Amino acid sequence: MASIRLKFRPSAVEGREGALYFQIVHRRVTRTVQTGYRIAPAEWGGESSPIRYVGPPARQAQLRLLASKLRCDMRRLGAIVAERELSGAGYTADDVAEAFRLLPPSQTFFGFIRAMAAKKALIGRHGTAKTYRSALASFAAFRGGEDVAIDALDAETMSQYEAWMRGRGIRRNSSSCYLRTLRTLYRKAVECGLTADRAIFRNVFTGFAKTAKRALAAGSIRAIRALRLPGGSPLAFARDMFMLSFYLQGMSFVDMAYLKKADVRNGQLRYCRAKTGQAIAVGWEPPMQAIVDEYAHLAYGSPYLLPIITRCDGTERRQYERAEHSVNRNLKKVGEMAGLGVALTTYVARHSWASVMRDMGFGLSVISRGLGHENLKTTQIYLSAIDTATVAKANRKMIGRIVK
């Protein structure tokens, strides 16, 4: 079997960095593969412990990343040799060297995530891009800002990351969300041929833990609607956006923000979910129009239905995010005023719509269609039998229960 060693060649010029290279020896034939990495003589620790972490902290961080990439490349060379040995076919040191040169360069995990986030943002998937960046920020904090080669990631690292999050009081569902996102990105790296899938997330929790109930009963929704709030105040606007989301079959705030006036026609509101791209039609009811009319003067001259995005200048996403933060902040106050036992947010409206519909006896297929849950495999058989008119009729009946 071929042997592989990492070697260091000092520079002929004193004071300059030397080159790191791999030496492949098979059947008394020796070949070298350049790594492209250079280090100072004092940073070379020998074949048994190649990199010595010396110098200022910033340089030590660079050396740790370099060591991570070297371990990755060593594993890839070992995998090439193992594959040749397993096949039983003869091979040479040149074959191993050439196969390694044809592999894509070792890529860092941070760099890969940034590239994936930029790609999502480029195609308009800003929510996904934000999720990627948030997961990266968390994992980077755990790593102390030190990047790592994708192929150097292992199950132990992920277990340590999970423990680190729990030690900082991060809730289990939040840590699970970060880990699921990193798992998705890791699988993308596997698909791109940047690493082999070694099931590095097998020992961490990536499911959904039970949480406190976020759905409100019809009586609580009525209490929110009946609150006397100063007209035109941030509190009133937050309450009205909550109610509109509820009336609109639990529409997410991002979808409400991007609604256009042209989306309402012939007694229906038609839009596509930002999250999935699924087309949804909602019967347009008087309580919905009443809320839109209340704020029509603020959306005058704008193509948008609601005054959430007020300027078409390339900052639409930022405007929506600021508005969502403001509405959720004020909804917490609204919830306290209504005497609720849960922290009120825009997402509570979505849970509550589904809960009230269920309590009124409507089937899961109707609720799933109304929410736009096209990815729920357990309901797909029934979705085709439920048309838009059925969902609109069910929603009208539910709104009538609240308003009347």
PDB file of C-alpha atoms in Angstrom, residues 16 35 41 112 117 136 142 150 152 179 255 283 287 324 339 342 354 379 389 402:
ATOM      1  CA  ARG A  16      11.331  33.291   4.178  1.00  0.00           C
ATOM      2  CA  THR A  35      -0.207  21.822  -0.979  1.00  0.00           C
ATOM      3  CA  PRO A  41      10.542  27.115   9.969  1.00  0.00           C
ATOM      4  CA  PHE A 112     -19.063  27.753   1.932  1.00  0.00           C
ATOM      5  CA  ALA A 117     -26.212  32.615   1.629  1.00  0.00           C
ATOM      6  CA  LEU A 136     -23.025  30.838  10.691  1.00  0.00           C
ATOM      7  CA  PHE A 142     -18.659  28.765  19.203  1.00  0.00           C
ATOM      8  CA  ILE A 150     -15.513  21.209   5.663  1.00  0.00           C
ATOM      9  CA  ALA A 152     -12.429  18.352   9.031  1.00  0.00           C
ATOM     10  CA  LEU A 179     -28.048  22.423  13.859  1.00  0.00           C
ATOM     11  CA  ASP A 255     -46.279  37.826   2.853  1.00  0.00           C
ATOM     12  CA  GLY A 283     -61.693  35.063  -0.174  1.00  0.00           C
ATOM     13  CA  PRO A 287     -63.243  42.896   7.962  1.00  0.00           C
ATOM     14  CA  GLU A 324     -41.856  43.216  11.912  1.00  0.00           C
ATOM     15  CA  GLY A 339     -54.747  39.683  29.660  1.00  0.00           C
ATOM     16  CA  VAL A 342     -48.738  34.040  25.987  1.00  0.00           C
ATOM     17  CA  ALA A 354     -55.444  26.783  12.576  1.00  0.00           C
ATOM     18  CA  THR A 379     -52.363  15.760   3.860  1.00  0.00           C
ATOM     19  CA  ALA A 389     -64.157  28.038  -2.705  1.00  0.00           C
ATOM     20  CA  ILE A 402     -65.170  36.551  15.548  1.00  0.00           C
TER      21      ILE A 402
END
